[in-house]
Structures are given as structure tokens and as C-alpha cells.
mmCIF file of C-alpha atoms and ligand atoms in Angstrom:
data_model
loop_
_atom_site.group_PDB
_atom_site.id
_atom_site.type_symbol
_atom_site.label_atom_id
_atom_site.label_comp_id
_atom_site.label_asym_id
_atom_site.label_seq_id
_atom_site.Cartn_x
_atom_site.Cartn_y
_atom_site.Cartn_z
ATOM 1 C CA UNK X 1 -15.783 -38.233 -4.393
ATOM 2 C CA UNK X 2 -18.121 -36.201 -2.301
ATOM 3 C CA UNK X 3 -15.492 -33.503 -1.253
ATOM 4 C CA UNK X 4 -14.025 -31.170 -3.392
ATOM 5 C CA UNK X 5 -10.254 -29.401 -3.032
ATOM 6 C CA UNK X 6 -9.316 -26.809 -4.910
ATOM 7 C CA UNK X 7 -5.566 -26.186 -4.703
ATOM 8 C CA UNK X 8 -4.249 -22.683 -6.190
ATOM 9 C CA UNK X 9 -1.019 -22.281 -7.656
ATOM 10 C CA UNK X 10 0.488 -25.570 -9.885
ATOM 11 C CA UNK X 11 3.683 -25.267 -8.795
ATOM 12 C CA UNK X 12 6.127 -27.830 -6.803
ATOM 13 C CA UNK X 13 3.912 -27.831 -4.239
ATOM 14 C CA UNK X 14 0.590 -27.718 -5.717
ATOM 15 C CA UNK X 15 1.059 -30.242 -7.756
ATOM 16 C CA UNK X 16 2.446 -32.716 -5.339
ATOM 17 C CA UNK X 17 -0.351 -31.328 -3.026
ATOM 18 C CA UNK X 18 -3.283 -32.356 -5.768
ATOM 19 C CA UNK X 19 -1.533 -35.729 -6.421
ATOM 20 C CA UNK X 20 -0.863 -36.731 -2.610
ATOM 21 C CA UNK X 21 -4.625 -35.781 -2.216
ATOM 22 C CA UNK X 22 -6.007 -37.913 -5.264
ATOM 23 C CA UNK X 23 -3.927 -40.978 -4.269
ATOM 24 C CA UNK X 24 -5.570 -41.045 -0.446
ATOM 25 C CA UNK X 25 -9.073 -40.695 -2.628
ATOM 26 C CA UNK X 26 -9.938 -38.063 0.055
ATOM 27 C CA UNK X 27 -11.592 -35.565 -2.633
ATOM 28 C CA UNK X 28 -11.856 -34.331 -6.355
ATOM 29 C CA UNK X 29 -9.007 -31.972 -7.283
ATOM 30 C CA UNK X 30 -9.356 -28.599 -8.884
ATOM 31 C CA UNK X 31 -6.203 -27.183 -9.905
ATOM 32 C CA UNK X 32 -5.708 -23.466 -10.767
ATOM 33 C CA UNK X 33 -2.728 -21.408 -12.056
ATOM 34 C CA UNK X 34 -2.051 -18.711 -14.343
ATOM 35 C CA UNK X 35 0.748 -20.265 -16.527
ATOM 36 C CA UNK X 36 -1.834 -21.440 -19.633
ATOM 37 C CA UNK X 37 -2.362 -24.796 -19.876
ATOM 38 C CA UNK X 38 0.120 -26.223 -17.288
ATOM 39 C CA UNK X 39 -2.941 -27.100 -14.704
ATOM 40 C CA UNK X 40 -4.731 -28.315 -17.287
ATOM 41 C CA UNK X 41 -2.080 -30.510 -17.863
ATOM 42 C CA UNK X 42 -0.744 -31.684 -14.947
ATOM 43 C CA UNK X 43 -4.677 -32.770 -13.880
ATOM 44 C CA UNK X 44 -4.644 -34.636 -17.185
ATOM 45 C CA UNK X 45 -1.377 -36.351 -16.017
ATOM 46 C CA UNK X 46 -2.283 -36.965 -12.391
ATOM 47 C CA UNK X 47 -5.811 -38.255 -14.350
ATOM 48 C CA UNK X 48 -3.697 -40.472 -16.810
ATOM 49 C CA UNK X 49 -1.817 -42.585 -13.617
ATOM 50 C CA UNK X 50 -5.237 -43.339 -11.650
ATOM 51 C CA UNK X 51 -5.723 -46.475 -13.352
ATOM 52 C CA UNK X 52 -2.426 -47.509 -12.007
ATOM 53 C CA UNK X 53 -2.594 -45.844 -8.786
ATOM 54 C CA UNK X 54 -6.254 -47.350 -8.702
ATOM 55 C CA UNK X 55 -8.012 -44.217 -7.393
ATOM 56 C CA UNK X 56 -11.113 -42.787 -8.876
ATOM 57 C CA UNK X 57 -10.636 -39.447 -7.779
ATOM 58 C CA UNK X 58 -11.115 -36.939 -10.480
ATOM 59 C CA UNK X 59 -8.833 -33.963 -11.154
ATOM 60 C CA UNK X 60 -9.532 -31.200 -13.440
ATOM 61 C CA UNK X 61 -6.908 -27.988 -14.169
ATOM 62 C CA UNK X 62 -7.828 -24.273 -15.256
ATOM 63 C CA UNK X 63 -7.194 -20.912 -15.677
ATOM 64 C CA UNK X 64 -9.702 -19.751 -13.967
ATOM 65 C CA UNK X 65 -12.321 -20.520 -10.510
ATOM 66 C CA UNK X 66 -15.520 -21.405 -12.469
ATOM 67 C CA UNK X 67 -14.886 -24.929 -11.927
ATOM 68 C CA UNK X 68 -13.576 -24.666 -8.554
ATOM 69 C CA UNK X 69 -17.304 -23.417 -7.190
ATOM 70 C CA UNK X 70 -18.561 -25.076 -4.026
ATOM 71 C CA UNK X 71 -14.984 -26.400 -3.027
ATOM 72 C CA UNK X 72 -14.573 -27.591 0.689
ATOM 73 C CA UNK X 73 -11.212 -26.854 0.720
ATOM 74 C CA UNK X 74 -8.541 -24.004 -1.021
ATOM 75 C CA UNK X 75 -5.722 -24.436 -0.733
ATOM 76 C CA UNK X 76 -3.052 -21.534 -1.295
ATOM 77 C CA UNK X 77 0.056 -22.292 -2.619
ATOM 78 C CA UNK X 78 0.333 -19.425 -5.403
ATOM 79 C CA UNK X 79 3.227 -17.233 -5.601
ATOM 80 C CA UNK X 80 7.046 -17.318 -5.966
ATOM 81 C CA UNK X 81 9.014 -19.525 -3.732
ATOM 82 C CA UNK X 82 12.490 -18.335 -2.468
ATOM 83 C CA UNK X 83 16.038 -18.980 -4.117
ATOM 84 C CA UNK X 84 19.348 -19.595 -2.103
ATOM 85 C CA UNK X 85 20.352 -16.600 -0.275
ATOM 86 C CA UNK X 86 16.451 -15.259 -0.155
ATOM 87 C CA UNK X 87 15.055 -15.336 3.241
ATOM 88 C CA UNK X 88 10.690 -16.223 3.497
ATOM 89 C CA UNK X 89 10.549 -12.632 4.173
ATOM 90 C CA UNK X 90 12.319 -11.193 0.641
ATOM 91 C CA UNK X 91 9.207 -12.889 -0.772
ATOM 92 C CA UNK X 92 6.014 -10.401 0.750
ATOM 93 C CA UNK X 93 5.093 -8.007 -1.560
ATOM 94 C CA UNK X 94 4.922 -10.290 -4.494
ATOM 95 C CA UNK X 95 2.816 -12.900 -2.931
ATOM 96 C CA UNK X 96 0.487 -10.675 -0.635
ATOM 97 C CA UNK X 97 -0.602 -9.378 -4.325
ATOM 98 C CA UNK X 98 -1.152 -12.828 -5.537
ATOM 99 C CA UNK X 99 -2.659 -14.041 -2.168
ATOM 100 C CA UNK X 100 -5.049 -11.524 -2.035
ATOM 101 C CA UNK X 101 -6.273 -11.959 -5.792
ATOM 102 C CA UNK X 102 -6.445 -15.470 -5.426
ATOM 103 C CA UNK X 103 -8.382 -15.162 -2.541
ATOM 104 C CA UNK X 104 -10.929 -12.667 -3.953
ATOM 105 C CA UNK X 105 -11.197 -15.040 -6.652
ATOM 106 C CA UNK X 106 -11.958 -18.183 -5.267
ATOM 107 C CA UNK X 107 -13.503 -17.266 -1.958
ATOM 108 C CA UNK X 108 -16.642 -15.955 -4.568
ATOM 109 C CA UNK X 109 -17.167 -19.224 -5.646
ATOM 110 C CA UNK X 110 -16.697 -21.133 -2.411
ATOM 111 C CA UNK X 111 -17.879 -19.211 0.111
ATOM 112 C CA UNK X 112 -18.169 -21.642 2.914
ATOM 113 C CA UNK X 113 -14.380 -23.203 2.109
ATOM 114 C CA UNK X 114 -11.713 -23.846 4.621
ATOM 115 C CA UNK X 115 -8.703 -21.989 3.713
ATOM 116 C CA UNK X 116 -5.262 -23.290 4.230
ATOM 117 C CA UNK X 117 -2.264 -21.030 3.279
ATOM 118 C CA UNK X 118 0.832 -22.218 2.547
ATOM 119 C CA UNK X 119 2.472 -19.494 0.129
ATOM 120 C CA UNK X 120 5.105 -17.684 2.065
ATOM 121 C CA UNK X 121 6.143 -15.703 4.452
ATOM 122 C CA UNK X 122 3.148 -17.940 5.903
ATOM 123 C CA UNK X 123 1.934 -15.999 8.793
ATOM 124 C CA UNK X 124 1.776 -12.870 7.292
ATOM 125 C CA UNK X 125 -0.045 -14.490 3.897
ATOM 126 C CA UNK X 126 -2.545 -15.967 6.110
ATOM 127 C CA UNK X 127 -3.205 -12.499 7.282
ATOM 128 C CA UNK X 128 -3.709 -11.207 3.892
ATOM 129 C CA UNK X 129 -6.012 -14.431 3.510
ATOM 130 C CA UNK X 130 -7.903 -13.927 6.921
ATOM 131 C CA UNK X 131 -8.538 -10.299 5.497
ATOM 132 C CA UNK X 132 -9.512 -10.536 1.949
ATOM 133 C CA UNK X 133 -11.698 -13.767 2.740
ATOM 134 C CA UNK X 134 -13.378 -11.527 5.315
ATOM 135 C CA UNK X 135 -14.444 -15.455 6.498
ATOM 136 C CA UNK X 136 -14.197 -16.476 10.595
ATOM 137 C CA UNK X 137 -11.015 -17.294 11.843
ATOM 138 C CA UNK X 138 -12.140 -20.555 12.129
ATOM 139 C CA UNK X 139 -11.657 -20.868 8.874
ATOM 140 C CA UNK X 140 -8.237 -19.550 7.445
ATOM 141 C CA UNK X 141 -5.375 -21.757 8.777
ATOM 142 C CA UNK X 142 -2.012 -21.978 7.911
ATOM 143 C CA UNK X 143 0.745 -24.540 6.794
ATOM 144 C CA UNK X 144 3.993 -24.696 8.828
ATOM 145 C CA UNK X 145 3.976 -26.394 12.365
ATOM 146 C CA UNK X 146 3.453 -29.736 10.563
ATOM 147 C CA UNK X 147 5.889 -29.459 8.369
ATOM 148 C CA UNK X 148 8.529 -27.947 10.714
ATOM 149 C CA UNK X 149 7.532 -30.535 13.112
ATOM 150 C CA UNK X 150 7.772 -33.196 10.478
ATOM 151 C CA UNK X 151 11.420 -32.282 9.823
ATOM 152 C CA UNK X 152 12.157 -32.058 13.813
ATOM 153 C CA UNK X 153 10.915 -35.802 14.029
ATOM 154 C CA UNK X 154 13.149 -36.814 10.887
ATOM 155 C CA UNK X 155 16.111 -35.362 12.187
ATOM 156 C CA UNK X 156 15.052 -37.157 15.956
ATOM 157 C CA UNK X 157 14.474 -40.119 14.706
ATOM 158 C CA UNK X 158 17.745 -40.237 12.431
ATOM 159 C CA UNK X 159 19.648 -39.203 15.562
ATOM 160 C CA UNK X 160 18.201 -41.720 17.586
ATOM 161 C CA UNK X 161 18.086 -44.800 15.102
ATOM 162 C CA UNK X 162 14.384 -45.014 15.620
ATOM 163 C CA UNK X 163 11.864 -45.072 13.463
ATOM 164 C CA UNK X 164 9.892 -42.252 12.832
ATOM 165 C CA UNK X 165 6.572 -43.489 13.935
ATOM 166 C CA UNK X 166 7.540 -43.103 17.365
ATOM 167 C CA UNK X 167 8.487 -39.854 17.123
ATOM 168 C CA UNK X 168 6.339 -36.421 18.128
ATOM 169 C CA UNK X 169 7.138 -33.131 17.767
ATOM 170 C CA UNK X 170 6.344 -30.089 18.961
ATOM 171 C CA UNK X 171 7.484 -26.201 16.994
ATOM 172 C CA UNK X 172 5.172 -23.499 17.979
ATOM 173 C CA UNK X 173 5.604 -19.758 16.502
ATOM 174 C CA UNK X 174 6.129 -18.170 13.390
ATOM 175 C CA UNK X 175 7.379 -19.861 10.130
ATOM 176 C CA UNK X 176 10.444 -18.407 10.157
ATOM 177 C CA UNK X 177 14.138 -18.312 11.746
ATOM 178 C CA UNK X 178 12.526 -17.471 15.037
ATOM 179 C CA UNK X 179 10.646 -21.129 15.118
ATOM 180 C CA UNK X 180 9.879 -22.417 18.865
ATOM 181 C CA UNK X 181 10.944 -26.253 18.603
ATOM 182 C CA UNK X 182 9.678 -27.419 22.220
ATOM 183 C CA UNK X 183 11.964 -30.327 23.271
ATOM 184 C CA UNK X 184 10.518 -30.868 26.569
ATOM 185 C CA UNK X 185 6.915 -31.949 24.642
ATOM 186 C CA UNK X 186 8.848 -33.574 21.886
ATOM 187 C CA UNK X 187 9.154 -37.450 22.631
ATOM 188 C CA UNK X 188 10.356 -40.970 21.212
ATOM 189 C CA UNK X 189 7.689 -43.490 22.028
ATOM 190 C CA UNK X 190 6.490 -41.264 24.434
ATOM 191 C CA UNK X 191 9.483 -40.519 26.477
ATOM 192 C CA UNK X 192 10.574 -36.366 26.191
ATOM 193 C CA UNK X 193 13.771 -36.514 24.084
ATOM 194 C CA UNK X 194 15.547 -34.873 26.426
ATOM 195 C CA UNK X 195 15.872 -37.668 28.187
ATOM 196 C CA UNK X 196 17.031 -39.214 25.751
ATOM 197 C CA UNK X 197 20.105 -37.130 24.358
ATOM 198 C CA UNK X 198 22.102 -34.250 25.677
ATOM 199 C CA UNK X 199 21.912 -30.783 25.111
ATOM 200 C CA UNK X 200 23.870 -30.000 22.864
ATOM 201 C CA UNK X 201 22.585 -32.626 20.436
ATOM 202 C CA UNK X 202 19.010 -31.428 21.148
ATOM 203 C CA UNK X 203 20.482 -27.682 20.525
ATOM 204 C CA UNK X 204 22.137 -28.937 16.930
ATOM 205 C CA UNK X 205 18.499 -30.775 15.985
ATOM 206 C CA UNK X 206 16.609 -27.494 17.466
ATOM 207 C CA UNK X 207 18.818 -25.546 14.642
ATOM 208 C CA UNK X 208 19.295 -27.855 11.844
ATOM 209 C CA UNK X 209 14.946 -27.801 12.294
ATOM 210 C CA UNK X 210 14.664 -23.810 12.267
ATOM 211 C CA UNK X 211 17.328 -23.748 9.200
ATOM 212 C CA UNK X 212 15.066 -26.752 8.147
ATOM 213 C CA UNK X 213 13.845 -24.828 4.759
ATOM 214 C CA UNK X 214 17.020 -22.863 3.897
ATOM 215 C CA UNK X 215 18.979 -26.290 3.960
ATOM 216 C CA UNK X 216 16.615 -27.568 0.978
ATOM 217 C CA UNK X 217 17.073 -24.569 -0.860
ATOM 218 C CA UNK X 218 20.301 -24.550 -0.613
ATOM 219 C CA UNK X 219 20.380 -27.907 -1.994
ATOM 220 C CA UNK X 220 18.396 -27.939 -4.941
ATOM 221 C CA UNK X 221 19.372 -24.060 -5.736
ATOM 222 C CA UNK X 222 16.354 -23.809 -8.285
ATOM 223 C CA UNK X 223 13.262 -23.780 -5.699
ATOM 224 C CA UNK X 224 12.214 -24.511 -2.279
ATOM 225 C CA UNK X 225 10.869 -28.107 -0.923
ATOM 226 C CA UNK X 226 7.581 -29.728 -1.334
ATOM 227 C CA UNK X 227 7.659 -33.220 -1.082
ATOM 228 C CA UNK X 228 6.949 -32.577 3.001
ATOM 229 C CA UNK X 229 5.483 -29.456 2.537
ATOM 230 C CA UNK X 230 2.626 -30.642 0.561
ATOM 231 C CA UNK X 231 2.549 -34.044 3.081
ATOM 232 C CA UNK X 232 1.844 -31.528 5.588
ATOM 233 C CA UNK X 233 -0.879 -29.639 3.753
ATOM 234 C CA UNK X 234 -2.183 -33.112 3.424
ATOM 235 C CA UNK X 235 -2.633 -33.811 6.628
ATOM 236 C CA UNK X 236 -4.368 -30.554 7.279
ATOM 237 C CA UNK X 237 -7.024 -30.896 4.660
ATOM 238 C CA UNK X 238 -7.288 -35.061 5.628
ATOM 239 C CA UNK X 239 -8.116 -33.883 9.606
ATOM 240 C CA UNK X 240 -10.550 -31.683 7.966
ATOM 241 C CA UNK X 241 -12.303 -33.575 5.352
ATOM 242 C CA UNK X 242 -12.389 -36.517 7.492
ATOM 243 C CA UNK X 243 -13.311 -34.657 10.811
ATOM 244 C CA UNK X 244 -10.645 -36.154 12.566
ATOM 245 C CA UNK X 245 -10.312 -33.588 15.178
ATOM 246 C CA UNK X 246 -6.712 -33.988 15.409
ATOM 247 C CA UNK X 247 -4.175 -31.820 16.944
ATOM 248 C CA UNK X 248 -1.761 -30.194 14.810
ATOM 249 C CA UNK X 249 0.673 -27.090 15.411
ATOM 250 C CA UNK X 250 -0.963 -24.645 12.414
ATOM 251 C CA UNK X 251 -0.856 -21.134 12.217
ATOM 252 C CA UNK X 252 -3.775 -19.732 13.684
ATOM 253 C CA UNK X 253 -5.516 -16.652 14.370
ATOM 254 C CA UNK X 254 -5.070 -15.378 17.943
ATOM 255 C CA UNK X 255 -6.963 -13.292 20.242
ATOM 256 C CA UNK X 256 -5.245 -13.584 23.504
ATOM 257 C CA UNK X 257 -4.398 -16.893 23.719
ATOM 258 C CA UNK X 258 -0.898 -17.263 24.987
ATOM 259 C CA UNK X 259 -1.516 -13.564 25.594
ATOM 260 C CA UNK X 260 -1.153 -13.002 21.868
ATOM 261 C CA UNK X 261 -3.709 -10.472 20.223
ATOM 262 C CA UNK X 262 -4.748 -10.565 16.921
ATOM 263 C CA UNK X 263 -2.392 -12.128 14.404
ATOM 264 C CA UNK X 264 -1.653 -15.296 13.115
ATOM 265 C CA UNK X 265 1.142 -17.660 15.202
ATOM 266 C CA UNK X 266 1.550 -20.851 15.163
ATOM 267 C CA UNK X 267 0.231 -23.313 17.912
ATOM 268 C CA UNK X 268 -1.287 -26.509 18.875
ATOM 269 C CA UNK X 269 -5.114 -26.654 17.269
ATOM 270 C CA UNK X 270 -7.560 -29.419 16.828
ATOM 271 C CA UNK X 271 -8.470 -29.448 12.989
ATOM 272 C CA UNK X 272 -11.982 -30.913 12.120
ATOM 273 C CA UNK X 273 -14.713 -30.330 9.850
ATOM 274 C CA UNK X 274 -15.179 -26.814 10.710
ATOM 275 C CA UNK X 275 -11.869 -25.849 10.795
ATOM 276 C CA UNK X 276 -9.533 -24.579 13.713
ATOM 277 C CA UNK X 277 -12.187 -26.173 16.430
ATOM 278 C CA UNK X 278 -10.107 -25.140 19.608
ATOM 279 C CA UNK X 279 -6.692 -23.670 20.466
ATOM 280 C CA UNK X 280 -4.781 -25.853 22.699
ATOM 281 C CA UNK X 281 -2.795 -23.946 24.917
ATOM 282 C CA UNK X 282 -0.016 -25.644 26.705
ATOM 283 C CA UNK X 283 2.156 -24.442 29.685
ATOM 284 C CA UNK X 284 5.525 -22.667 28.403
ATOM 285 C CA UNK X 285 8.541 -21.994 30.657
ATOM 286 C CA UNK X 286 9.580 -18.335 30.799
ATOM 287 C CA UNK X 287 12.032 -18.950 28.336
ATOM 288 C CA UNK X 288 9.752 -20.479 25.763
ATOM 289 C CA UNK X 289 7.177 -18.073 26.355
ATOM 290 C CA UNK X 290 9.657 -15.407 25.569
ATOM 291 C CA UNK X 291 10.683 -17.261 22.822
ATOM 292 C CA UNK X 292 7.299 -17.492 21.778
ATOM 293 C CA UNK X 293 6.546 -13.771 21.940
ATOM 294 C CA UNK X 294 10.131 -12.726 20.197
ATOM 295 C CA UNK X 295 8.699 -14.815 17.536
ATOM 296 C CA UNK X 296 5.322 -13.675 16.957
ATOM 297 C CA UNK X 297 6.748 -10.143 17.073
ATOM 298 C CA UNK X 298 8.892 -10.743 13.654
ATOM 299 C CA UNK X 299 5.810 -11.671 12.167
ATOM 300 C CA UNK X 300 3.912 -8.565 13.454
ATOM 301 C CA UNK X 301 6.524 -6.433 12.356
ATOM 302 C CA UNK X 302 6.028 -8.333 8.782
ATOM 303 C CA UNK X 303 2.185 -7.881 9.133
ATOM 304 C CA UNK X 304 2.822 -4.094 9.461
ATOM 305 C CA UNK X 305 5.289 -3.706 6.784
ATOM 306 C CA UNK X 306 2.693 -5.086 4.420
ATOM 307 C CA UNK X 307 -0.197 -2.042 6.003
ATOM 308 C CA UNK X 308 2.369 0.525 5.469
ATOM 309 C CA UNK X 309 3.078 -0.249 1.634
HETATM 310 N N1 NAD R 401 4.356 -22.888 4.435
HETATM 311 C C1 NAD R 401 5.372 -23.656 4.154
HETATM 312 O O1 NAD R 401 5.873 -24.363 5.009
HETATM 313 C C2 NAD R 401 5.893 -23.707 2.744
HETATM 314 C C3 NAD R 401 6.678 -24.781 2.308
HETATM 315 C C4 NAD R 401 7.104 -24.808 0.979
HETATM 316 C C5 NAD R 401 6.769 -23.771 0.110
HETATM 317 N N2 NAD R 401 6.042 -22.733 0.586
HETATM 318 C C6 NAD R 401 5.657 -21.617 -0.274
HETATM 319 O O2 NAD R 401 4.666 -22.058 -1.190
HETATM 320 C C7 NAD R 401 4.718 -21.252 -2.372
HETATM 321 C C8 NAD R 401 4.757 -22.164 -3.592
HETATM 322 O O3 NAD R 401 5.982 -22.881 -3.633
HETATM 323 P P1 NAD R 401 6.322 -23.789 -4.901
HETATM 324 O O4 NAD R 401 7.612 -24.454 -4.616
HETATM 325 O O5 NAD R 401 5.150 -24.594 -5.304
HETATM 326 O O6 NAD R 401 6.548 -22.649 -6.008
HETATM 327 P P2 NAD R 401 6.389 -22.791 -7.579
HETATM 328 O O7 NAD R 401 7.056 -21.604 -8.176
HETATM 329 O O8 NAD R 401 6.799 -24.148 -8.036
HETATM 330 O O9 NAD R 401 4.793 -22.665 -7.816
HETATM 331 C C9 NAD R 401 4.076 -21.509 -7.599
HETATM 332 C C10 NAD R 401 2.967 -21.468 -8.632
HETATM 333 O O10 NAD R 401 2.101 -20.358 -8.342
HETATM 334 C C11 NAD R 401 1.609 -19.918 -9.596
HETATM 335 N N3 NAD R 401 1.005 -18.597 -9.497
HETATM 336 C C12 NAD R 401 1.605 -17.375 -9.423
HETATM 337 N N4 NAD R 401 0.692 -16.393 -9.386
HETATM 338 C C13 NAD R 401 -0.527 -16.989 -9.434
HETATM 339 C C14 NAD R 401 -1.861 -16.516 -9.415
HETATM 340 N N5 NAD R 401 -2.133 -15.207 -9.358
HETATM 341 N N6 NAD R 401 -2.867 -17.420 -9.497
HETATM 342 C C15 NAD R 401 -2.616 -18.742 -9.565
HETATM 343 N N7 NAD R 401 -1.353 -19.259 -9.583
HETATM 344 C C16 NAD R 401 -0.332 -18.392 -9.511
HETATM 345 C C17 NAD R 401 2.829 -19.959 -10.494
HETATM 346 O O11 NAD R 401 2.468 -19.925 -11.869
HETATM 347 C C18 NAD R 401 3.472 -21.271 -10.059
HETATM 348 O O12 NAD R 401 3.048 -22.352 -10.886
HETATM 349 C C19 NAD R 401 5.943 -20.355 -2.196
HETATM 350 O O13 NAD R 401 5.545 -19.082 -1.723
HETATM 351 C C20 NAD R 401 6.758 -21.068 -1.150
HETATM 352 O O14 NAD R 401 7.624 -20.198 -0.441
HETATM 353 C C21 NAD R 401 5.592 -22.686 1.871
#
């Protein structure tokens, strides 16, 4: 392959993450972790089933960045994930230390990489990201719109009986309980769902959607999800490889737009080859812009907890 990804952390969602990636052929595969061996491994695995899965996409574990050098893509996905009970939040000061080392380390050897963050609480690690990296903004974009979006169209289209090809979905703000799902811009086949079902069934997909995550971990008590979590980190670094320009709600760095200054919310952006290519800024009720704002002011408060420790 002439693109190279190098995904950090060979966890759940790593690991699906380098595997969903090898299987499209979109890139080579560099996976890194701390845990000795276990990338190493895992590549060898994912390397072992290409003959079956007949891709020729090569993936290669370590311990370390050397062989990550001259990646297009990193992908973040370090750190610990939450446990029933834990809120994305409970999770900051451990992974803004490992975001921030990871970044130092592989930003050295790929210094014109895309970043994509997906290690929670998302919009304050893609701060720590944005920082460390000390790249453009253009450049450091985070995981969560797709995915919550992803789970507002699964729960539409189960509702609905439709499939979920026709469905679109649209969640702006942080990655958190304060999540915008927009309803009005959300559609079946391109009609706005709430034309399609009543209120209170839009309110009870809204919710299940925002309690999206904790309903996983709730489930499988031992982790957090990543089958969909690494489909949507997929589709990031696939719009991006492939310079699809395709518009995706991400986290994104803001300076102004939707009068938001300065920190990372997430919104509608086209993704391409050189990253966040334009902010796409959409007209918001009153009620969803102060929706919008409640939200991105849990994840400044976040963003400043993490200055003052
Ligand atoms: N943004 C989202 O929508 C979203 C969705 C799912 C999970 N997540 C987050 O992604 C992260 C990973 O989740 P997971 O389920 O894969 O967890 P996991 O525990 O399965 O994997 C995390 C991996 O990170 C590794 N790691 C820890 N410190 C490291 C370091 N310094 N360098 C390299 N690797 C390191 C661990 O060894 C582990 O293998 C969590 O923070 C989780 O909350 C975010």
C-alpha cells in the first residue's frame, strides 16, 4: 500500500481499528502499545488471516514509533476505557498523560500526520493532542459524531423497520451526556424523521443515543464498545486517505464558528486529504444552539480541570 496508518494503543478498539483498515486495503498498519509483545502479535494475527481475507495490506506491531515514521495517519486510541458506573469524564487524568506521551512520541516521527483521537473524554484528549502536536488544527480531529450518529441511525432505522442505508443522522457537541442529536436534519430516505414519528419516540431515540456508550458498558461490564467505534474511526481515516471530502460530524477545533472560541466541539466538517478542509455550519434553533453551547461548556470546564492539575 502507498499509505501508511499507525494506530496507538492495541486495545478493543485498536485492534478492530487496524483490522477494519487492512481488510478495506486502504493502508499498511503500524500498531503500537506498551503491553510487550501483544501488538506484535495481534499484527502477526491480523497478517496470518490476509490470505483468507485476500488483502495484501501489511501490518506490523511494536513497542515503540521507529517503525511508525512517515505515517499518514495516527490514530489515538491509547489509554483506559471506562467500567460500568464510570462516566468518560472519571477517565482524564490517566489518559491526558498517555495522550500526551503518545503524541510526543509519534508526532517526531510523522510530522506531517493527520491525527485522529479517539481515547476518551474525546474533546478534551483532542485538546491535549492539538497541544502537544503543536500541528494546525487542520490536522487533529476527533472521533465521536460518527459514531454517535451511527448509533442514532441504528436505533432510527430499528424504530422505523427500515434499513439503515436510508438513514442520516445528525449529533453535534461534545462526546458526552450533553450530546446535541438534531432530529430536524436527521432523515429516512431523505424525509426529517420527525415527520415520520412523534415526539416522544424521537425524545426516547434522542436519549437511548446520548446514553448510547453507557448502555454497552453496561452490557459487557468488562470494557467499553468498539466494534462501531473503530467503524467510525474508519470512516474518518477512509475520507482522508481517499480524499473523499466527505462530511462528517467530528470534533473539531473552533475559533468562532457557531460563536464557539477555541476548543474542540463537535460539528459537521468535510474530511479530505488535508484534514478538517471546512467547518460546515448549519442554522440551529435557539434551543439547539443553547443546547449546543451548554454542551461545549462541560467540555471547557473539562479542558480547564486538566490546566489546573
Ligand atoms: N471516542 C469514542 O467515541 C470512543 C469510543 C470507544 C472507546 N473510546 C476510548 O478509546 C480508548 C480505548 O478503548 P479500548 O476499548 O480500546 O481500551 P483497551 O483497554 O482495550 O485498550 C487500550 C490500550 O491502550 C494501551 N495503552 C495504554 N497506555 C499506552 C501508551 N502509553 N502507549 C501505547 N499504548 C498504551 C493499553 O495497553 C491497551 O492495550 C478508551 O479511552 C475509550 O474510552 C472512545
Amino acid at each position: 500500500m502507498d499509505k501508511k496508518v499507525t494506530v496507538v494503543g492495541a486495545g478493543n478498539v485498536g485492534e478492530t481499528t487496524a483490522q477494519r483498515l487492512a481488510e478495506k486495503e486502504l493502508c499498511d498498519v503500524v500498531l503500537v502499545d506498551v503491553v510487550e509483545g501483544m501488538p506484535q502479535g495481534k499484527a502477526l494475527d491480523l497478517s496470518e488471516a490476509a490470505p483468507i481475507e485476500k488483502h495484501d495490506a501489511r501490518i506490523s506491531g511494536a513497542n515503540d514509533y521507529d517503525i511508525s515514521e512517515g505515517s499518514d495517519i495516527i490514530i489515538i486510541t491509547a489509554g483506559i476505557a471506562r467500567k460500568p458506573g464510570m462516566s468518560r469524564d472519571d477517565l482524564i487524568s490517566t489518559n491526558a498523560g498517555i495522550v500526551k506521551i503518545v503524541t510526543q512520541e509519534a508526532c517526531k516521527l510523522s510530522p506531517k500526520a493527520i491525527i485522529i483521537v479517539v481515547s476518551n473524554p474525546l474533546d478534551a484528549m483532542c485538546q491535549v493532542a492539538y497541544e502537544t502536536s503543536g500541528f494546525p488544527k487542520q490536522r487533529v480531529i476527533g472521533m465521536a459524531g460518527v459514531l454517535d450518529s451511527a448509533r442514532f441511525r441504528t436505533f432510527i432505522a430499528m424504530e422505523l423497520n427500515v434499513s439503515v442505508e436510508n438513514t442520516h443522522a445528525f449529533v453535534l457537541g461534545g462526546h458526552g451526556d450533553t450530546m446535541v442529536p438534531l432530529p430536524r436534519y436527521s432523515t429516512v430516505a431523505g424525509i426529517p424523521i420527525t415527520e415520520l414519528l412523534p415526539k416522544d419516540r424521537i425524545d426516547a431515540l434522542v436519549k437511548r443515543t446520548a446514553n448510547g456508550g453507557a448502555e454497552i458498558v453496561s452490557l459487557l461490564k468488562t470494557g467499553s464498545a468498539y466494534y462501531a467505534p473503530a467503524s467510525a474511526a474508519v470512516e474518518m481515516a477512509q475520507a482522508i486517505l481517499m480524499d473523499k471530502k466527505k462530511i462528517l460530524p467530528c470534533a473539531a477545533y473552533l475559533e468562532g464558528e457557531y460563536g464557539i472560541h477555541n476548543l474542540f466541539v463537535g460539528v459537521p466538517v468535510k474530511l479530505g486529504r488535508r484534514g478538517v478542509e471546512e467547518i460546515i455550519q448549519v442554522k440551529l434553533t435557539e434551543k439547539e444552539h443553547a443546547a449546543l453551547h451548554k454542551s461545549a461548556e462541560a467540555v471547557r470546564q473539562l479542558v480547564n480541570s486538566l490546566q489546573t492539575t
